[in-house]
Amino acid sequence: MTKTAMVSGVTGQDGGYLAKFLLEKGYRVFGLYRRGSTDTFSKLREHGILDRIEMLDFDLLEFSNICRLFKRYAPDEFYNLAAQSFVAASWEEPIYTTQADGMGVLYILEAIREFSPKTRLYQASTSEMFGKVQETPQTESTPFYPRSPYGISKLMAHWACVNYSESFGVFASSGILFNHESPMRGKEFVTRKITSHFARLFTGQTEEPLELGNMNAMRDWGFSGDYVEMMWKILQQDKPDTYVIATGETHTIKEFVEEVSKRCGFELRWEGSGVNEIGVNTKTGKTIVKVNPKFYRPAEVDMLIGNPEKARRELSWKVKVTFKELCAMMIDADIERAKKGTL
Ligand code: NAP
Ligand code: GDD
């Protein structure tokens, strides 16, 4: 029989890749989206899958809507990717972030418990739960120390999944995914902010320098297209569990800038330090990167690096796209878009 999967947050970066992956596996896919005044289906169109997904209204804050969905459709699998996912915004909207990313997951768990106890839930947990890291590299048993309202609310959701599995036998698993990027990444996140700006510099559409915050922060960056397969695998296991998905490598934001700059053929020289640090194009003498303290965070997550050994062992996890390949993939896609006028 055809399996059914619901994907919340289907309009986001991971939602598109996951929906495509599930369609290729033969699933009937319900895409859950929230109504807005502007079109949010562009990524699904770019993936070429919008007409193959059954789109349904969904909001993490609306318990009645969530109950109705489970009552009506009782999906085999539910992938909860919906979230206020931008860490920086979570200090400006801490209550909304907690309601959506924390309470929203409790609504889903309650609805499953009441109306669809056979549904398997994948919860999009995050390396932000490690925050001020207590151990390096981070594993499934590293103590949590979240550093933002986003991290705190995701941690609440994470423990709610563990608790509903233990208390009520709900099949609720979490992937503690480290940063993963792609050409579909939102432009507010640092990688895409860098590649979209460099694409405009490269094509001569701007001469303005790229303004960044803390360039010394380190992240373990992988490719979203690879990570969604692990979400699916996590739900195919015999019992609910938690898995770290990461590459096991970490790089600074500055290294990401350097790699993208190199791909554009720019030779970059760093001058100054701290808030006065700038990146100069050695050929033109122009400043192409500068620091703007506006982008610093009230509390920073300085360094993340995951140890995905358990996923390697139990899910056959392998890193397919390297850091260098990821940078190239993202800048190449943005240069193409810039040339076509679709950036
Ligand atoms: P994303 O691109 O920001 O997508 C977030 C999705 O959630 C969008 O479809 C958005 O809809 C939807 N959404 C936001 N608030 C909602 C609400 N109140 N009700 C219903 N839908 C709502 O995020 P992503 O990078 O694909 O990440 C997917 C999930 O993984 C998120 O939960 C994120 O926190 C988590 N995660 C991401 C990473 C990463 O590095 N990408 C790492 C670990 C965990 P609109 O299109 O309408 O805005
Ligand atoms: N966004 C942004 N913009 N970040 C900047 C900038 C800037 O101009 N300058 C420096 N950074 C630094 C941030 O301070 C942070 O240390 C790092 O770049 C990465 O920021 P983001 O790309 O916004 O991602 P994130 O690590 O905060 O969060 C992402 O990964 C989490 C997993 O660890 C998001 O996808 C979260 O949803 C996800 O849970």
PDB file of N, CA and C in Angstrom, residues 168-229:
ATOM      1  N   PHE A 168       3.906   7.431  26.449  1.00  0.00           N
ATOM      2  CA  PHE A 168       2.707   6.976  25.737  1.00  0.00           C
ATOM      3  C   PHE A 168       2.999   6.072  24.558  1.00  0.00           C
ATOM      4  N   GLY A 169       4.276   5.757  24.353  1.00  0.00           N
ATOM      5  CA  GLY A 169       4.612   4.883  23.218  1.00  0.00           C
ATOM      6  C   GLY A 169       4.481   5.559  21.871  1.00  0.00           C
ATOM      7  N   VAL A 170       4.448   6.903  21.844  1.00  0.00           N
ATOM      8  CA  VAL A 170       4.427   7.598  20.553  1.00  0.00           C
ATOM      9  C   VAL A 170       5.783   7.373  19.879  1.00  0.00           C
ATOM     10  N   PHE A 171       5.765   7.088  18.576  1.00  0.00           N
ATOM     11  CA  PHE A 171       7.027   6.919  17.851  1.00  0.00           C
ATOM     12  C   PHE A 171       7.499   8.320  17.448  1.00  0.00           C
ATOM     13  N   ALA A 172       8.286   8.945  18.324  1.00  0.00           N
ATOM     14  CA  ALA A 172       8.762  10.313  18.069  1.00  0.00           C
ATOM     15  C   ALA A 172      10.287  10.310  18.117  1.00  0.00           C
ATOM     16  N   SER A 173      10.902  10.501  16.976  1.00  0.00           N
ATOM     17  CA  SER A 173      12.373  10.492  16.886  1.00  0.00           C
ATOM     18  C   SER A 173      12.885  11.878  16.536  1.00  0.00           C
ATOM     19  N   SER A 174      14.127  12.131  16.940  1.00  0.00           N
ATOM     20  CA  SER A 174      14.734  13.434  16.618  1.00  0.00           C
ATOM     21  C   SER A 174      16.028  13.243  15.871  1.00  0.00           C
ATOM     22  N   GLY A 175      16.239  14.119  14.904  1.00  0.00           N
ATOM     23  CA  GLY A 175      17.559  14.242  14.297  1.00  0.00           C
ATOM     24  C   GLY A 175      18.165  15.514  14.859  1.00  0.00           C
ATOM     25  N   ILE A 176      19.320  15.365  15.521  1.00  0.00           N
ATOM     26  CA  ILE A 176      20.019  16.589  15.951  1.00  0.00           C
ATOM     27  C   ILE A 176      20.919  16.964  14.781  1.00  0.00           C
ATOM     28  N   LEU A 177      20.349  17.774  13.897  1.00  0.00           N
ATOM     29  CA  LEU A 177      21.077  18.097  12.673  1.00  0.00           C
ATOM     30  C   LEU A 177      21.945  19.329  12.878  1.00  0.00           C
ATOM     31  N   PHE A 178      23.189  19.213  12.441  1.00  0.00           N
ATOM     32  CA  PHE A 178      24.084  20.360  12.420  1.00  0.00           C
ATOM     33  C   PHE A 178      23.761  21.172  11.164  1.00  0.00           C
ATOM     34  N   ASN A 179      24.348  22.372  11.071  1.00  0.00           N
ATOM     35  CA  ASN A 179      23.982  23.281   9.968  1.00  0.00           C
ATOM     36  C   ASN A 179      24.066  22.575   8.619  1.00  0.00           C
ATOM     37  N   HIS A 180      23.016  22.736   7.823  1.00  0.00           N
ATOM     38  CA  HIS A 180      23.067  22.210   6.462  1.00  0.00           C
ATOM     39  C   HIS A 180      22.463  23.240   5.526  1.00  0.00           C
ATOM     40  N   GLU A 181      23.088  23.356   4.410  1.00  0.00           N
ATOM     41  CA  GLU A 181      22.881  24.474   3.493  1.00  0.00           C
ATOM     42  C   GLU A 181      22.609  23.938   2.102  1.00  0.00           C
ATOM     43  N   SER A 182      22.319  24.855   1.166  1.00  0.00           N
ATOM     44  CA  SER A 182      22.068  24.465  -0.221  1.00  0.00           C
ATOM     45  C   SER A 182      21.756  25.733  -0.997  1.00  0.00           C
ATOM     46  N   PRO A 183      21.635  25.615  -2.312  1.00  0.00           N
ATOM     47  CA  PRO A 183      21.201  26.799  -3.081  1.00  0.00           C
ATOM     48  C   PRO A 183      19.794  27.260  -2.695  1.00  0.00           C
ATOM     49  N   MET A 184      19.029  26.422  -1.975  1.00  0.00           N
ATOM     50  CA  MET A 184      17.664  26.786  -1.558  1.00  0.00           C
ATOM     51  C   MET A 184      17.647  27.434  -0.167  1.00  0.00           C
ATOM     52  N   ARG A 185      18.783  27.634   0.431  1.00  0.00           N
ATOM     53  CA  ARG A 185      18.869  28.234   1.758  1.00  0.00           C
ATOM     54  C   ARG A 185      18.286  29.653   1.733  1.00  0.00           C
ATOM     55  N   GLY A 186      17.604  30.040   2.820  1.00  0.00           N
ATOM     56  CA  GLY A 186      17.097  31.411   2.937  1.00  0.00           C
ATOM     57  C   GLY A 186      18.258  32.395   2.959  1.00  0.00           C
ATOM     58  N   LYS A 187      18.042  33.581   2.376  1.00  0.00           N
ATOM     59  CA  LYS A 187      19.150  34.538   2.218  1.00  0.00           C
ATOM     60  C   LYS A 187      19.563  35.222   3.515  1.00  0.00           C
ATOM     61  N   GLU A 188      18.790  35.022   4.585  1.00  0.00           N
ATOM     62  CA  GLU A 188      19.173  35.640   5.863  1.00  0.00           C
ATOM     63  C   GLU A 188      20.256  34.823   6.574  1.00  0.00           C
ATOM     64  N   PHE A 189      20.401  33.549   6.213  1.00  0.00           N
ATOM     65  CA  PHE A 189      21.421  32.701   6.846  1.00  0.00           C
ATOM     66  C   PHE A 189      22.777  33.032   6.228  1.00  0.00           C
ATOM     67  N   VAL A 190      23.850  32.871   7.030  1.00  0.00           N
ATOM     68  CA  VAL A 190      25.114  33.481   6.638  1.00  0.00           C
ATOM     69  C   VAL A 190      25.671  32.936   5.324  1.00  0.00           C
ATOM     70  N   THR A 191      25.544  31.627   5.072  1.00  0.00           N
ATOM     71  CA  THR A 191      26.140  31.054   3.857  1.00  0.00           C
ATOM     72  C   THR A 191      25.521  31.666   2.601  1.00  0.00           C
ATOM     73  N   ARG A 192      24.193  31.707   2.604  1.00  0.00           N
ATOM     74  CA  ARG A 192      23.492  32.220   1.411  1.00  0.00           C
ATOM     75  C   ARG A 192      23.628  33.736   1.315  1.00  0.00           C
ATOM     76  N   LYS A 193      23.734  34.385   2.476  1.00  0.00           N
ATOM     77  CA  LYS A 193      23.974  35.831   2.457  1.00  0.00           C
ATOM     78  C   LYS A 193      25.302  36.096   1.734  1.00  0.00           C
ATOM     79  N   ILE A 194      26.289  35.264   2.033  1.00  0.00           N
ATOM     80  CA  ILE A 194      27.609  35.417   1.412  1.00  0.00           C
ATOM     81  C   ILE A 194      27.534  35.108  -0.090  1.00  0.00           C
ATOM     82  N   THR A 195      26.940  33.954  -0.441  1.00  0.00           N
ATOM     83  CA  THR A 195      26.966  33.577  -1.872  1.00  0.00           C
ATOM     84  C   THR A 195      26.095  34.518  -2.708  1.00  0.00           C
ATOM     85  N   SER A 196      24.962  34.981  -2.158  1.00  0.00           N
ATOM     86  CA  SER A 196      24.122  35.867  -2.981  1.00  0.00           C
ATOM     87  C   SER A 196      24.826  37.207  -3.185  1.00  0.00           C
ATOM     88  N   HIS A 197      25.553  37.682  -2.168  1.00  0.00           N
ATOM     89  CA  HIS A 197      26.251  38.959  -2.323  1.00  0.00           C
ATOM     90  C   HIS A 197      27.448  38.820  -3.280  1.00  0.00           C
ATOM     91  N   PHE A 198      28.201  37.761  -3.105  1.00  0.00           N
ATOM     92  CA  PHE A 198      29.362  37.564  -3.993  1.00  0.00           C
ATOM     93  C   PHE A 198      28.916  37.353  -5.447  1.00  0.00           C
ATOM     94  N   ALA A 199      27.764  36.742  -5.652  1.00  0.00           N
ATOM     95  CA  ALA A 199      27.267  36.562  -7.019  1.00  0.00           C
ATOM     96  C   ALA A 199      26.996  37.926  -7.652  1.00  0.00           C
ATOM     97  N   ARG A 200      26.496  38.852  -6.837  1.00  0.00           N
ATOM     98  CA  ARG A 200      26.236  40.198  -7.386  1.00  0.00           C
ATOM     99  C   ARG A 200      27.532  40.971  -7.599  1.00  0.00           C
ATOM    100  N   LEU A 201      28.510  40.757  -6.718  1.00  0.00           N
ATOM    101  CA  LEU A 201      29.826  41.380  -6.936  1.00  0.00           C
ATOM    102  C   LEU A 201      30.449  40.835  -8.216  1.00  0.00           C
ATOM    103  N   PHE A 202      30.371  39.523  -8.369  1.00  0.00           N
ATOM    104  CA  PHE A 202      30.993  38.845  -9.518  1.00  0.00           C
ATOM    105  C   PHE A 202      30.388  39.320 -10.844  1.00  0.00           C
ATOM    106  N   THR A 203      29.063  39.479 -10.857  1.00  0.00           N
ATOM    107  CA  THR A 203      28.391  39.855 -12.116  1.00  0.00           C
ATOM    108  C   THR A 203      28.313  41.380 -12.284  1.00  0.00           C
ATOM    109  N   GLY A 204      28.946  42.108 -11.370  1.00  0.00           N
ATOM    110  CA  GLY A 204      28.991  43.570 -11.498  1.00  0.00           C
ATOM    111  C   GLY A 204      27.691  44.254 -11.127  1.00  0.00           C
ATOM    112  N   GLN A 205      26.793  43.543 -10.422  1.00  0.00           N
ATOM    113  CA  GLN A 205      25.512  44.151 -10.063  1.00  0.00           C
ATOM    114  C   GLN A 205      25.606  44.997  -8.800  1.00  0.00           C
ATOM    115  N   THR A 206      26.711  44.885  -8.085  1.00  0.00           N
ATOM    116  CA  THR A 206      26.935  45.753  -6.926  1.00  0.00           C
ATOM    117  C   THR A 206      28.433  45.952  -6.726  1.00  0.00           C
ATOM    118  N   GLU A 207      28.759  47.045  -6.048  1.00  0.00           N
ATOM    119  CA  GLU A 207      30.154  47.248  -5.627  1.00  0.00           C
ATOM    120  C   GLU A 207      30.187  47.425  -4.124  1.00  0.00           C
ATOM    121  N   GLU A 208      29.005  47.329  -3.514  1.00  0.00           N
ATOM    122  CA  GLU A 208      28.893  47.492  -2.052  1.00  0.00           C
ATOM    123  C   GLU A 208      29.567  46.319  -1.346  1.00  0.00           C
ATOM    124  N   PRO A 209      30.279  46.587  -0.238  1.00  0.00           N
ATOM    125  CA  PRO A 209      30.851  45.454   0.499  1.00  0.00           C
ATOM    126  C   PRO A 209      29.772  44.635   1.211  1.00  0.00           C
ATOM    127  N   LEU A 210      30.088  43.392   1.393  1.00  0.00           N
ATOM    128  CA  LEU A 210      29.216  42.496   2.164  1.00  0.00           C
ATOM    129  C   LEU A 210      29.436  42.789   3.646  1.00  0.00           C
ATOM    130  N   GLU A 211      28.355  43.014   4.385  1.00  0.00           N
ATOM    131  CA  GLU A 211      28.483  43.309   5.818  1.00  0.00           C
ATOM    132  C   GLU A 211      28.133  42.080   6.640  1.00  0.00           C
ATOM    133  N   LEU A 212      29.060  41.658   7.482  1.00  0.00           N
ATOM    134  CA  LEU A 212      28.839  40.468   8.315  1.00  0.00           C
ATOM    135  C   LEU A 212      29.061  40.785   9.785  1.00  0.00           C
ATOM    136  N   GLY A 213      28.602  39.867  10.638  1.00  0.00           N
ATOM    137  CA  GLY A 213      28.852  39.985  12.084  1.00  0.00           C
ATOM    138  C   GLY A 213      30.107  39.220  12.466  1.00  0.00           C
ATOM    139  N   ASN A 214      29.955  38.287  13.384  1.00  0.00           N
ATOM    140  CA  ASN A 214      31.102  37.544  13.913  1.00  0.00           C
ATOM    141  C   ASN A 214      31.612  36.514  12.895  1.00  0.00           C
ATOM    142  N   MET A 215      32.753  36.825  12.307  1.00  0.00           N
ATOM    143  CA  MET A 215      33.284  35.931  11.260  1.00  0.00           C
ATOM    144  C   MET A 215      34.125  34.796  11.832  1.00  0.00           C
ATOM    145  N   ASN A 216      34.308  34.810  13.155  1.00  0.00           N
ATOM    146  CA  ASN A 216      35.140  33.759  13.765  1.00  0.00           C
ATOM    147  C   ASN A 216      34.333  32.571  14.270  1.00  0.00           C
ATOM    148  N   ALA A 217      33.000  32.696  14.252  1.00  0.00           N
ATOM    149  CA  ALA A 217      32.163  31.568  14.668  1.00  0.00           C
ATOM    150  C   ALA A 217      32.448  30.387  13.742  1.00  0.00           C
ATOM    151  N   MET A 218      32.334  29.181  14.299  1.00  0.00           N
ATOM    152  CA  MET A 218      32.642  27.978  13.508  1.00  0.00           C
ATOM    153  C   MET A 218      31.414  27.080  13.415  1.00  0.00           C
ATOM    154  N   ARG A 219      31.191  26.563  12.221  1.00  0.00           N
ATOM    155  CA  ARG A 219      30.035  25.688  12.017  1.00  0.00           C
ATOM    156  C   ARG A 219      30.441  24.422  11.277  1.00  0.00           C
ATOM    157  N   ASP A 220      29.670  23.368  11.559  1.00  0.00           N
ATOM    158  CA  ASP A 220      29.817  22.082  10.880  1.00  0.00           C
ATOM    159  C   ASP A 220      28.744  22.067   9.794  1.00  0.00           C
ATOM    160  N   TRP A 221      29.161  22.421   8.552  1.00  0.00           N
ATOM    161  CA  TRP A 221      28.204  22.616   7.461  1.00  0.00           C
ATOM    162  C   TRP A 221      28.127  21.426   6.523  1.00  0.00           C
ATOM    163  N   GLY A 222      26.912  20.916   6.308  1.00  0.00           N
ATOM    164  CA  GLY A 222      26.706  19.866   5.312  1.00  0.00           C
ATOM    165  C   GLY A 222      25.689  20.324   4.279  1.00  0.00           C
ATOM    166  N   PHE A 223      25.286  19.392   3.417  1.00  0.00           N
ATOM    167  CA  PHE A 223      24.360  19.693   2.319  1.00  0.00           C
ATOM    168  C   PHE A 223      22.952  19.180   2.652  1.00  0.00           C
ATOM    169  N   SER A 224      21.996  20.065   2.590  1.00  0.00           N
ATOM    170  CA  SER A 224      20.604  19.733   2.936  1.00  0.00           C
ATOM    171  C   SER A 224      20.089  18.500   2.180  1.00  0.00           C
ATOM    172  N   GLY A 225      20.422  18.413   0.900  1.00  0.00           N
ATOM    173  CA  GLY A 225      19.943  17.290   0.081  1.00  0.00           C
ATOM    174  C   GLY A 225      20.360  15.936   0.635  1.00  0.00           C
ATOM    175  N   ASP A 226      21.536  15.888   1.287  1.00  0.00           N
ATOM    176  CA  ASP A 226      21.985  14.631   1.909  1.00  0.00           C
ATOM    177  C   ASP A 226      21.287  14.400   3.253  1.00  0.00           C
ATOM    178  N   TYR A 227      21.036  15.491   3.988  1.00  0.00           N
ATOM    179  CA  TYR A 227      20.517  15.344   5.350  1.00  0.00           C
ATOM    180  C   TYR A 227      19.071  14.849   5.378  1.00  0.00           C
ATOM    181  N   VAL A 228      18.281  15.209   4.342  1.00  0.00           N
ATOM    182  CA  VAL A 228      16.871  14.791   4.373  1.00  0.00           C
ATOM    183  C   VAL A 228      16.735  13.263   4.259  1.00  0.00           C
ATOM    184  N   GLU A 229      17.682  12.637   3.599  1.00  0.00           N
ATOM    185  CA  GLU A 229      17.625  11.170   3.516  1.00  0.00           C
ATOM    186  C   GLU A 229      17.735  10.565   4.924  1.00  0.00           C
TER     187      GLU A 229
END
